[in-house]
Coordinates of C-alpha atoms and ligand atoms in Angstrom, one line a residue:
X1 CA 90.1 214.3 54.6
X2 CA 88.7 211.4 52.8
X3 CA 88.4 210.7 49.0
X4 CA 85.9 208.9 46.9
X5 CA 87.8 206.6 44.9
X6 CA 89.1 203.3 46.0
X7 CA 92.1 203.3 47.7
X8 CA 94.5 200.3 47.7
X9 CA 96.5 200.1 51.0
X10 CA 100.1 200.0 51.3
X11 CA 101.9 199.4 54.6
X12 CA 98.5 198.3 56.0
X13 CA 99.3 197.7 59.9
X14 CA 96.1 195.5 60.5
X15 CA 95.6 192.1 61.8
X16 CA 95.8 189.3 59.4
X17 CA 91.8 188.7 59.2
X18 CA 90.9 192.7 58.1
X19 CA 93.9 192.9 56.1
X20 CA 93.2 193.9 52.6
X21 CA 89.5 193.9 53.1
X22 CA 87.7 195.9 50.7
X23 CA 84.6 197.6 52.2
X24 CA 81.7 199.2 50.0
X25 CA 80.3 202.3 51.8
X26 CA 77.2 203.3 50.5
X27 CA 76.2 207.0 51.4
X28 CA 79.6 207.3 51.7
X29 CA 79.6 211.5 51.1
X30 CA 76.4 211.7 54.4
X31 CA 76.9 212.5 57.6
X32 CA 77.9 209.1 58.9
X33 CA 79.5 207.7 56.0
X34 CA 81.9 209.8 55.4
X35 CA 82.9 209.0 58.9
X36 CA 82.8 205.2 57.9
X37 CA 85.0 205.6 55.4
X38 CA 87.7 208.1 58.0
X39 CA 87.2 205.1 60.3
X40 CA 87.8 202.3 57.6
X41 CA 90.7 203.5 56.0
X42 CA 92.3 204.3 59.4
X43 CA 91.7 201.0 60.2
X44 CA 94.0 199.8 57.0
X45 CA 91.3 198.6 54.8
X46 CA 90.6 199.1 51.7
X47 CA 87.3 201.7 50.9
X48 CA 85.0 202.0 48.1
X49 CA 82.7 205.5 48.9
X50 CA 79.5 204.7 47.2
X51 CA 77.0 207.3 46.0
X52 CA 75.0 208.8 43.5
X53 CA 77.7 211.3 42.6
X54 CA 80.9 209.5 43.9
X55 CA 83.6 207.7 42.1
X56 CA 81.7 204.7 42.8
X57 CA 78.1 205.4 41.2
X58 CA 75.2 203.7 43.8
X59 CA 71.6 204.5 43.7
X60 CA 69.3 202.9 45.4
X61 CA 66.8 203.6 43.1
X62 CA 68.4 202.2 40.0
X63 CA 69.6 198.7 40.5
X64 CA 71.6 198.7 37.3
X65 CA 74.5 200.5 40.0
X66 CA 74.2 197.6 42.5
X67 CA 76.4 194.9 41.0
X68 CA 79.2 197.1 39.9
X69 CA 79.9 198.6 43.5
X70 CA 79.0 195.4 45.8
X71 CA 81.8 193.2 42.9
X72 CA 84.8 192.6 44.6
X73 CA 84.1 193.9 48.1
X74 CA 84.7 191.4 51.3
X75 CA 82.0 193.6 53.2
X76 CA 79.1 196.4 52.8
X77 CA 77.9 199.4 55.0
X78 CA 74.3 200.0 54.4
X79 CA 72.7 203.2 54.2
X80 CA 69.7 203.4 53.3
X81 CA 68.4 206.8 51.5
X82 CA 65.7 209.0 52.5
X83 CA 65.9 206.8 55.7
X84 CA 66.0 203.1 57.2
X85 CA 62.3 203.1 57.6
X86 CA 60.9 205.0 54.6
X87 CA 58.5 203.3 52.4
X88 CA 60.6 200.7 49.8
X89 CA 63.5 200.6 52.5
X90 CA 62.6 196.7 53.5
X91 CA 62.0 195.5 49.6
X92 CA 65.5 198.0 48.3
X93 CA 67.7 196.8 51.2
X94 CA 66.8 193.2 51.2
X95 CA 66.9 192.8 47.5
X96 CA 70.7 194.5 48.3
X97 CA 71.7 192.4 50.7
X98 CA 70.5 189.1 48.8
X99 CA 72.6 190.5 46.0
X100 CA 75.6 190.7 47.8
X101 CA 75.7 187.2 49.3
X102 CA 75.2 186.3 46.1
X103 CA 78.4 187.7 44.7
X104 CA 80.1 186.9 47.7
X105 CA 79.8 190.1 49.8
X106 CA 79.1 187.8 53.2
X107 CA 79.7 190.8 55.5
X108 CA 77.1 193.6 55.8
X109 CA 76.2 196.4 58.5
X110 CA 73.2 198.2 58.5
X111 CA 73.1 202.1 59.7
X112 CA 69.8 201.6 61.3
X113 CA 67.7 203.9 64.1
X114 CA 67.3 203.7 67.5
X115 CA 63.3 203.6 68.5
X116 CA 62.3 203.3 64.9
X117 CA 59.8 200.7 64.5
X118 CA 59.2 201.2 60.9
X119 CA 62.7 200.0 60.3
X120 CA 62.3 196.6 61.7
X121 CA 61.4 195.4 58.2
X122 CA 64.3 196.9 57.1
X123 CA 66.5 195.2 59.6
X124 CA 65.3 192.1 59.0
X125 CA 65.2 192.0 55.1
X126 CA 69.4 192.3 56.2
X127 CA 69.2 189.4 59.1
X128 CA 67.8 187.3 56.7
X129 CA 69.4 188.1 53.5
X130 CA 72.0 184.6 54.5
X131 CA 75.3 187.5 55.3
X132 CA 76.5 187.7 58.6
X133 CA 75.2 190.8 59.6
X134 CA 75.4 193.7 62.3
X135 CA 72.8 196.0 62.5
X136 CA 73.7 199.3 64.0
X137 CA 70.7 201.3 65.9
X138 CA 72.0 204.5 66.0
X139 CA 70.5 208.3 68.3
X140 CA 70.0 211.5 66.9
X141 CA 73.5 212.3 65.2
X142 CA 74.5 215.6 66.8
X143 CA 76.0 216.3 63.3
X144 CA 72.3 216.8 62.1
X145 CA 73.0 220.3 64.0
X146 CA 75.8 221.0 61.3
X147 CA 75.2 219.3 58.4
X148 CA 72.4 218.5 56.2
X149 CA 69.0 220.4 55.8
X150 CA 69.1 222.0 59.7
X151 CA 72.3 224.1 59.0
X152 CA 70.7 226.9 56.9
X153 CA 68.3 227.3 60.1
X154 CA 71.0 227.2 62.6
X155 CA 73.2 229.8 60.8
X156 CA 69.7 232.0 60.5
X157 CA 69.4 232.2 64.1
X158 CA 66.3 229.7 64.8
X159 CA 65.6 225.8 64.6
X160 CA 62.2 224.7 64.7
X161 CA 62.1 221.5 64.7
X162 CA 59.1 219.2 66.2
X163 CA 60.9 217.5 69.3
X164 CA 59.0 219.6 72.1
X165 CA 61.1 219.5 75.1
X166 CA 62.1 215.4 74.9
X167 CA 65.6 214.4 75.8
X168 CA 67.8 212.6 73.2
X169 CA 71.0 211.0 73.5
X170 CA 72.7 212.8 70.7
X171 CA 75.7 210.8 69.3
X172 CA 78.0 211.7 67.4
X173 CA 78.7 210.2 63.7
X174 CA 82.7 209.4 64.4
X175 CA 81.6 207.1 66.8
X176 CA 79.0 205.7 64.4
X177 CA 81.9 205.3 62.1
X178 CA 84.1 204.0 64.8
X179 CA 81.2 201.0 66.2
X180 CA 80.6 200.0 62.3
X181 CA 84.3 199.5 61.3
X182 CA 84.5 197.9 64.6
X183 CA 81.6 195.3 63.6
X184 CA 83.0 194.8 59.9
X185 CA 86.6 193.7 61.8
X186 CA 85.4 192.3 64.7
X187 CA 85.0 188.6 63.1
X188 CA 82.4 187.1 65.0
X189 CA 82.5 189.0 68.0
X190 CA 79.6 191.6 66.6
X191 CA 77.9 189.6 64.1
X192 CA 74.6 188.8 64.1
X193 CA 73.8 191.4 66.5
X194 CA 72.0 194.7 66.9
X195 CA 73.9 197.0 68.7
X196 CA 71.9 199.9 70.3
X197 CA 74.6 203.1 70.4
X198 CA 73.7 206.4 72.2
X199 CA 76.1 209.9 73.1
X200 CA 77.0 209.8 76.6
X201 CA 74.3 212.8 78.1
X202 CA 70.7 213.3 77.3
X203 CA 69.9 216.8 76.5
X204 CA 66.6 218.5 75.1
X205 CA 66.9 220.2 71.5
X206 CA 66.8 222.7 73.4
X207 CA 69.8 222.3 75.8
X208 CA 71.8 221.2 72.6
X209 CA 70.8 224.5 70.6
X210 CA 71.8 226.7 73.4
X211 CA 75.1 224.6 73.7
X212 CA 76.0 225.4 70.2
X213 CA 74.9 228.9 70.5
X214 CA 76.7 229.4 73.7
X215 CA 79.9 227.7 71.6
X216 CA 79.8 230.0 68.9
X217 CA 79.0 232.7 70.8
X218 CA 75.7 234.1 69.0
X219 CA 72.0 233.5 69.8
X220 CA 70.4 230.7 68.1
X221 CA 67.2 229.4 69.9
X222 CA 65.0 226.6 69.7
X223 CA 61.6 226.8 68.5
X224 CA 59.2 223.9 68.9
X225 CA 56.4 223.0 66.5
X226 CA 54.2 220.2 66.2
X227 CA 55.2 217.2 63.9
X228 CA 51.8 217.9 61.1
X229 CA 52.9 221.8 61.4
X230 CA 56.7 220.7 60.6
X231 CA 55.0 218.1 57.8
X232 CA 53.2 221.2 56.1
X233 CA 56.2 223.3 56.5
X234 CA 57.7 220.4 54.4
X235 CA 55.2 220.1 52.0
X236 CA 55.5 224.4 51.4
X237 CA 59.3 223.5 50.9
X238 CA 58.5 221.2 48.1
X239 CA 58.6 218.0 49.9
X240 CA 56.8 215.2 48.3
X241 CA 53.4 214.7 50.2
X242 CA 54.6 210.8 50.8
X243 CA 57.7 212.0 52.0
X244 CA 56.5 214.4 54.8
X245 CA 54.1 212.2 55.8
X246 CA 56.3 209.3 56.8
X247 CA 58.7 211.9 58.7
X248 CA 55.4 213.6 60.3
X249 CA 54.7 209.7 61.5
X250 CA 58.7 208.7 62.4
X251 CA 58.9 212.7 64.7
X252 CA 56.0 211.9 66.3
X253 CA 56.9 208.1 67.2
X254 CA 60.9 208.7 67.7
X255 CA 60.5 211.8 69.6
X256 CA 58.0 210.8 72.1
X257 CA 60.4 210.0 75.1
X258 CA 61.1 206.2 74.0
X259 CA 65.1 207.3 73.1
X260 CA 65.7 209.3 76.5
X261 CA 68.1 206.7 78.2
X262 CA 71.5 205.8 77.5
X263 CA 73.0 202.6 76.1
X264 CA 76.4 201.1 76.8
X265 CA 76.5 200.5 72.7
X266 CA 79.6 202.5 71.9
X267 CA 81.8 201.8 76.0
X268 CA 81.0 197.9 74.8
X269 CA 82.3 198.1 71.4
X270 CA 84.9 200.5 70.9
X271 CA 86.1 200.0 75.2
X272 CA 86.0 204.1 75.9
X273 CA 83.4 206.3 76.4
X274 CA 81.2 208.2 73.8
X275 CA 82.4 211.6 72.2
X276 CA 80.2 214.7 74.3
X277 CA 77.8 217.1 72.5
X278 CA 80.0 219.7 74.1
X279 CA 83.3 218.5 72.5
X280 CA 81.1 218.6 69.2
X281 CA 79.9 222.3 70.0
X282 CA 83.5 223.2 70.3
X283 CA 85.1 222.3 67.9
X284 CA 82.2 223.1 65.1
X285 CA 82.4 226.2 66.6
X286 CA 86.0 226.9 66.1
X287 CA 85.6 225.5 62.5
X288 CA 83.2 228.6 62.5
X289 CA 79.7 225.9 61.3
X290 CA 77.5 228.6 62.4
X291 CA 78.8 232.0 61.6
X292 CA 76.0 233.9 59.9
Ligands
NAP1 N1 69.6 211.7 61.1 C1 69.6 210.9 62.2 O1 69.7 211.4 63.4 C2 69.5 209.4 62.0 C3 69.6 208.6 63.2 C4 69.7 207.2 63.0 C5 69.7 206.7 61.7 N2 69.6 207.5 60.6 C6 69.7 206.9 59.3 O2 70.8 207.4 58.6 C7 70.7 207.4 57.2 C8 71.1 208.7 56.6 O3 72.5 208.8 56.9 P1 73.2 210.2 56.8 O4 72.5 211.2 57.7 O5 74.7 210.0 57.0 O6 72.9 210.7 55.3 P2 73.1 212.1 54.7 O7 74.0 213.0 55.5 O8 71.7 212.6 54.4 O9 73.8 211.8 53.3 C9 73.1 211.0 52.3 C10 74.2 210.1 51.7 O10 73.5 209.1 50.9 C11 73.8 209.4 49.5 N3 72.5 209.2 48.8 C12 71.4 210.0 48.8 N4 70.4 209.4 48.1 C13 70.9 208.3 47.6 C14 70.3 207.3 46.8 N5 69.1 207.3 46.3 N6 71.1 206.2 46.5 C15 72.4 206.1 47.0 N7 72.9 207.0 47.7 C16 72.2 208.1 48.1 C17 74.3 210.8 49.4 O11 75.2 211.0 48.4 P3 74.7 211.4 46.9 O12 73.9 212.6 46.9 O13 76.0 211.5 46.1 O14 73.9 210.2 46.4 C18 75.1 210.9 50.7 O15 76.3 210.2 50.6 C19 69.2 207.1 56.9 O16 69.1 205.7 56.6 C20 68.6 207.3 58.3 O17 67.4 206.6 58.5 C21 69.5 208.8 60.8

């Protein structure tokens, strides 16, 4: 298990040029960054888990929390809350990034999405902040399936969800963690580069549900709606209008077909293959994710 406050390594095993690093993790208690910050301080460096209600306080939407967490650091993962491509994302993460040159954080990664064009902006507020930079265009995490807002639905039985019957390479968020600790240690072997990392089997929300139901051994099924009826469904549930309409947009872009092929992203990086959805299933199942 990971913790949220800074860690200081002792008998740190790492090559001379990671040694002692200090990383910032922002979103460092989400999906992915808590895997960041398993993969970091495996790696022997030194982690700061950034977020609204960790030891180290980071909100994107108040910039008096910025200087405080990027002081000191060598490097910065980049997460950027609701999402990469939301509305403010290319002004927040930019006005980040130029921040942390500034104090001497040279070294950022950005957890950015694979097929998402409104996070270009966002990507290159980063590339041109003056830090080296690695941008990291992640799939559709298979952890969305049990963590997060989809859980509830799982453990009820049904996910409706607006991805018809499109095939996504899901990936899953060690790996994430694995490719950016990877980039942040790599020296210059990833920077300045966007790597495009996938799962290693494209499967249909559909195939993936009934994986995860035949795993735990109950019936859960897969419902498909349109994006504006999942937008409205939002809306009922009390998200912002704004909100729901930039997902509405980003489901009906990002889950038109344009993900369904595989990259080499994660075999090029990290030199072995990508963890399989059905290794996921397993062993969420035996950690009993989607008892009811
Ligand atoms: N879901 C996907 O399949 C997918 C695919 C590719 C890329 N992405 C990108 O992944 C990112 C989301 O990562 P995730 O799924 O790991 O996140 P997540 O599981 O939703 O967790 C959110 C994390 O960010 C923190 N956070 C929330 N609001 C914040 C704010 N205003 N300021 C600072 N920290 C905040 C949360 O902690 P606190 O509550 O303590 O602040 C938590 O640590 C987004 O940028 C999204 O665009 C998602």
């Amino acid at each position: 298990m990971t913790t949220n406050t800074e860690k200081t390594n002792r008998g740190n095993t790492n090559s001379k040029s990671t040694a002692g690093m200090t990383v910032l993790v922002t979103g460092a208690t989400g999906r992915v960054g808590r895997r960041v910050v398993e993969s970091a301080e495996a790696a022997g460096l030194t982690v700061r888990a950034a977020s609204r209600h960790g030891a180290v306080r980071f909100d994107w939407a108040d910039r008096s929390t910025w200087a405080d967490a990027l002081r000191g650091a060598d490097a910065a993962h980049l997460a950027y809350l609701p999402d990469v491509g939301a509305p403010g994302a290319a002004e927040a993460v930019g006005a980040f990034a130029r921040l942390a040159v500034e104090l001497g954080v040279g070294r950022l990664t950005l957890l950015s999405a694979r097929g998402e064009h409104q996070a270009h902006a966002t990507e290159q507020a980063v590339r041109e902040s003056g830090a080296r930079w690695t941008v990291v265009r992640a799939s559709w995490f298979a952890q969305n399936l049990s963590e997060g807002p989809l859980l509830e639905e799982m453990r009820g039985g049904e996910l409706v969800f607006p991805a018809g019957e499109v095939l996504e390479p899901f990936i899953d968020t060690r790996d994430i963690g694995d490719v950016v600790v990877a980039a942040l240690t790599g020296g210059d072997r990833f920077a300045d580069r966007i790597l495009d990392i996938t799962g290693p089997r494209l499967l249909s929300f559909r195939q993936a549900v009934a994986e995860v139901s035949a795993a735990a051994g109950r019936e859960i099924t897969y419902a498909p709606v349109s994006a504006r009826e999942y937008g409205a469904a939002l809306q009922e549930f009390g998200v912002p209008v704004e909100e729901a309409e930039f997902l509405v947009g980003m489901f009906e872009t990002n889950l038109d077909g344009r993900n369904a092929m595989l990259s080499a992203g994660v075999r090029e990086v990290l030199g072995r293959e990508p963890r399989d959805f059905a290794d996921f299933a397993a062993e969420q199942a035996d950690a009993g994710t989607w008892k009811s």
